[in-house]
mmCIF file of C-alpha atoms in Angstrom:
data_model
loop_
_atom_site.group_PDB
_atom_site.id
_atom_site.type_symbol
_atom_site.label_atom_id
_atom_site.label_comp_id
_atom_site.label_asym_id
_atom_site.label_seq_id
_atom_site.Cartn_x
_atom_site.Cartn_y
_atom_site.Cartn_z
ATOM 1 C CA ALA A 1 15.436 38.256 -8.136
ATOM 2 C CA SER A 2 16.723 41.320 -9.822
ATOM 3 C CA LYS A 3 20.269 40.194 -9.653
ATOM 4 C CA TYR A 4 19.632 37.477 -11.771
ATOM 5 C CA GLN A 5 17.295 39.217 -13.916
ATOM 6 C CA VAL A 6 13.923 37.115 -13.216
ATOM 7 C CA SER A 7 11.982 39.779 -11.493
ATOM 8 C CA GLU A 8 10.775 41.134 -14.909
ATOM 9 C CA VAL A 9 9.429 37.827 -15.948
ATOM 10 C CA CYS A 10 8.261 36.400 -12.692
ATOM 11 C CA ARG A 11 5.544 37.241 -10.048
ATOM 12 C CA PHE A 12 6.496 36.321 -6.466
ATOM 13 C CA ILE A 13 3.607 35.001 -4.035
ATOM 14 C CA PRO A 14 4.647 34.700 -0.645
ATOM 15 C CA TYR A 15 1.433 32.942 0.925
ATOM 16 C CA VAL A 16 -1.706 31.464 -0.550
ATOM 17 C CA PRO A 17 -4.195 29.634 1.623
ATOM 18 C CA HIS A 18 -4.281 25.963 0.945
ATOM 19 C CA SER A 19 -7.585 25.949 -0.405
ATOM 20 C CA GLN A 20 -6.642 28.214 -3.362
ATOM 21 C CA LEU A 21 -3.275 26.513 -3.990
ATOM 22 C CA HIS A 22 -4.696 24.474 -7.145
ATOM 23 C CA GLN A 23 -5.893 28.009 -8.692
ATOM 24 C CA TYR A 24 -2.416 29.247 -8.652
ATOM 25 C CA TYR A 25 -0.640 26.197 -9.752
ATOM 26 C CA ALA A 26 -3.055 26.079 -12.778
ATOM 27 C CA LYS A 27 -2.265 29.846 -13.570
ATOM 28 C CA SER A 28 1.451 29.510 -13.017
ATOM 29 C CA ASP A 29 4.201 28.522 -15.482
ATOM 30 C CA VAL A 30 6.460 27.157 -13.272
ATOM 31 C CA PHE A 31 6.647 26.101 -9.566
ATOM 32 C CA VAL A 32 9.697 27.129 -7.846
ATOM 33 C CA SER A 33 11.089 25.622 -4.338
ATOM 34 C CA THR A 34 14.177 26.606 -2.856
ATOM 35 C CA SER A 35 13.972 24.682 0.041
ATOM 36 C CA LEU A 36 17.077 23.635 2.469
ATOM 37 C CA ALA A 37 15.347 20.583 3.369
ATOM 38 C CA GLU A 38 12.294 18.524 2.275
ATOM 39 C CA THR A 39 10.643 15.584 3.829
ATOM 40 C CA PHE A 40 8.483 14.566 1.039
ATOM 41 C CA GLY A 41 7.872 17.642 -1.259
ATOM 42 C CA ILE A 42 4.066 17.652 -1.361
ATOM 43 C CA ALA A 43 3.826 21.114 -2.893
ATOM 44 C CA VAL A 44 6.259 20.324 -5.684
ATOM 45 C CA ARG A 45 4.247 17.129 -6.331
ATOM 46 C CA GLU A 46 0.928 19.200 -5.978
ATOM 47 C CA ALA A 47 2.287 21.698 -8.906
ATOM 48 C CA MET A 48 3.301 18.584 -10.974
ATOM 49 C CA ALA A 49 -0.229 17.015 -10.547
ATOM 50 C CA VAL A 50 -1.544 20.030 -12.615
ATOM 51 C CA GLY A 51 1.200 19.564 -14.959
ATOM 52 C CA LYS A 52 3.443 22.170 -14.026
ATOM 53 C CA PRO A 53 7.324 22.038 -14.428
ATOM 54 C CA VAL A 54 9.191 22.727 -11.291
ATOM 55 C CA VAL A 55 12.527 24.213 -10.374
ATOM 56 C CA CYS A 56 13.606 22.842 -7.051
ATOM 57 C CA THR A 57 16.692 22.423 -4.905
ATOM 58 C CA ALA A 58 18.229 18.921 -4.176
ATOM 59 C CA SER A 59 16.668 19.219 -0.618
ATOM 60 C CA GLY A 60 15.795 15.513 -0.226
ATOM 61 C CA GLY A 61 12.164 15.218 -0.579
ATOM 62 C CA VAL A 62 11.957 15.437 -4.253
ATOM 63 C CA ASP A 63 15.269 14.500 -5.394
ATOM 64 C CA ASP A 64 14.150 11.112 -6.726
ATOM 65 C CA ASP A 65 11.198 12.607 -8.883
ATOM 66 C CA ILE A 66 12.868 15.473 -11.117
ATOM 67 C CA PHE A 67 13.705 14.548 -14.444
ATOM 68 C CA ASP A 68 14.449 16.387 -17.644
ATOM 69 C CA PHE A 69 10.794 15.871 -18.643
ATOM 70 C CA ASN A 70 9.360 17.677 -15.485
ATOM 71 C CA GLY A 71 11.783 20.516 -14.441
ATOM 72 C CA PHE A 72 15.263 21.301 -12.966
ATOM 73 C CA LYS A 73 16.909 20.367 -9.837
ATOM 74 C CA ALA A 74 19.785 22.699 -8.621
ATOM 75 C CA GLU A 75 22.011 22.245 -5.627
ATOM 76 C CA ILE A 76 21.113 24.053 -2.546
ATOM 77 C CA TYR A 77 22.238 27.769 -2.614
ATOM 78 C CA ASP A 78 23.054 27.323 -6.324
ATOM 79 C CA TYR A 79 21.185 30.595 -7.225
ATOM 80 C CA GLN A 80 22.530 31.065 -10.605
ATOM 81 C CA ALA A 81 21.238 27.616 -11.528
ATOM 82 C CA ILE A 82 17.682 28.287 -10.215
ATOM 83 C CA ALA A 83 17.659 31.729 -11.932
ATOM 84 C CA ASN A 84 18.942 29.972 -15.410
ATOM 85 C CA ALA A 85 16.137 27.359 -15.025
ATOM 86 C CA ILE A 86 13.506 29.722 -14.316
ATOM 87 C CA ILE A 87 14.453 31.983 -17.415
ATOM 88 C CA ALA A 88 14.860 28.836 -19.775
ATOM 89 C CA ILE A 89 11.260 28.172 -18.876
ATOM 90 C CA LYS A 90 9.963 31.661 -19.042
ATOM 91 C CA THR A 91 11.495 32.387 -22.233
ATOM 92 C CA GLY A 92 10.598 29.226 -23.857
ATOM 93 C CA ALA A 93 14.139 27.879 -24.452
ATOM 94 C CA VAL A 94 12.896 24.717 -22.535
ATOM 95 C CA GLN A 95 9.405 23.260 -22.948
ATOM 96 C CA PHE A 96 7.757 20.732 -20.996
ATOM 97 C CA ASN A 97 4.591 18.536 -21.778
ATOM 98 C CA SER A 98 2.289 19.257 -19.026
ATOM 99 C CA HIS A 99 0.209 15.842 -19.791
ATOM 100 C CA LYS A 100 3.470 13.820 -19.224
ATOM 101 C CA ILE A 101 4.128 15.704 -15.942
ATOM 102 C CA ARG A 102 0.806 15.004 -14.559
ATOM 103 C CA THR A 103 0.632 11.590 -15.658
ATOM 104 C CA TYR A 104 3.747 10.858 -13.907
ATOM 105 C CA VAL A 105 3.012 12.388 -10.572
ATOM 106 C CA VAL A 106 -0.550 10.726 -10.606
ATOM 107 C CA ASN A 107 0.436 7.361 -11.642
ATOM 108 C CA LYS A 108 3.194 7.298 -8.933
ATOM 109 C CA TYR A 109 1.268 9.039 -6.066
ATOM 110 C CA GLY A 110 -2.368 9.274 -6.994
ATOM 111 C CA ARG A 111 -5.257 7.821 -5.395
ATOM 112 C CA GLU A 112 -5.405 4.580 -7.358
ATOM 113 C CA ALA A 113 -1.364 4.342 -6.772
ATOM 114 C CA PHE A 114 -1.917 4.836 -3.275
ATOM 115 C CA LEU A 115 -4.541 2.158 -2.889
ATOM 116 C CA LYS A 116 -2.591 -0.280 -4.796
ATOM 117 C CA LYS A 117 0.409 0.124 -2.487
ATOM 118 C CA MET A 118 -1.680 0.078 0.793
ATOM 119 C CA SER A 119 -3.498 -2.953 -0.567
ATOM 120 C CA ALA A 120 -0.355 -4.824 -1.238
ATOM 121 C CA VAL A 121 1.027 -3.857 2.301
ATOM 122 C CA TYR A 122 -2.138 -5.485 4.061
ATOM 123 C CA GLU A 123 -1.996 -8.519 1.610
ATOM 124 C CA ASP A 124 1.708 -9.110 2.608
ATOM 125 C CA ALA A 125 0.770 -8.620 6.394
ATOM 126 C CA LEU A 126 -2.063 -11.298 5.836
ATOM 127 C CA LYS A 127 0.367 -13.766 4.211
ATOM 128 C CA THR A 128 3.066 -13.297 6.722
ATOM 129 C CA LYS A 129 0.584 -13.964 9.509
ATOM 130 C CA GLU A 130 -0.835 -16.967 7.671
ATOM 131 C CA ARG A 131 2.865 -18.389 7.494
ATOM 132 C CA ALA A 132 3.567 -17.780 11.189
#
């Protein structure tokens, strides 16, 4: 952190109980994930669900959901890109619309989206059974 001059503008929190995560997300300016491999990227999406921009590595799980309007995606091990993205957010050089970030992730993965997708799966299964 000090090598890339982000220690002065960041507070690093190594662990938070799951029941308190939403409080930390809400108080934060940015969520950073430097995972080497992600299956889905729940934490990244939880942060976006409260409208926070993210800085993450191209680790698989979130690759299809990071755009200019919700954060930055860096290659794995590209510490300079990660540091530059954090600095850009913290200094205000890049700004994000928290409502747009939240709306995107809720529309794609929220309760209503989940129920709609699951209903479609069941309806397709019933139609397939009827045709058989």
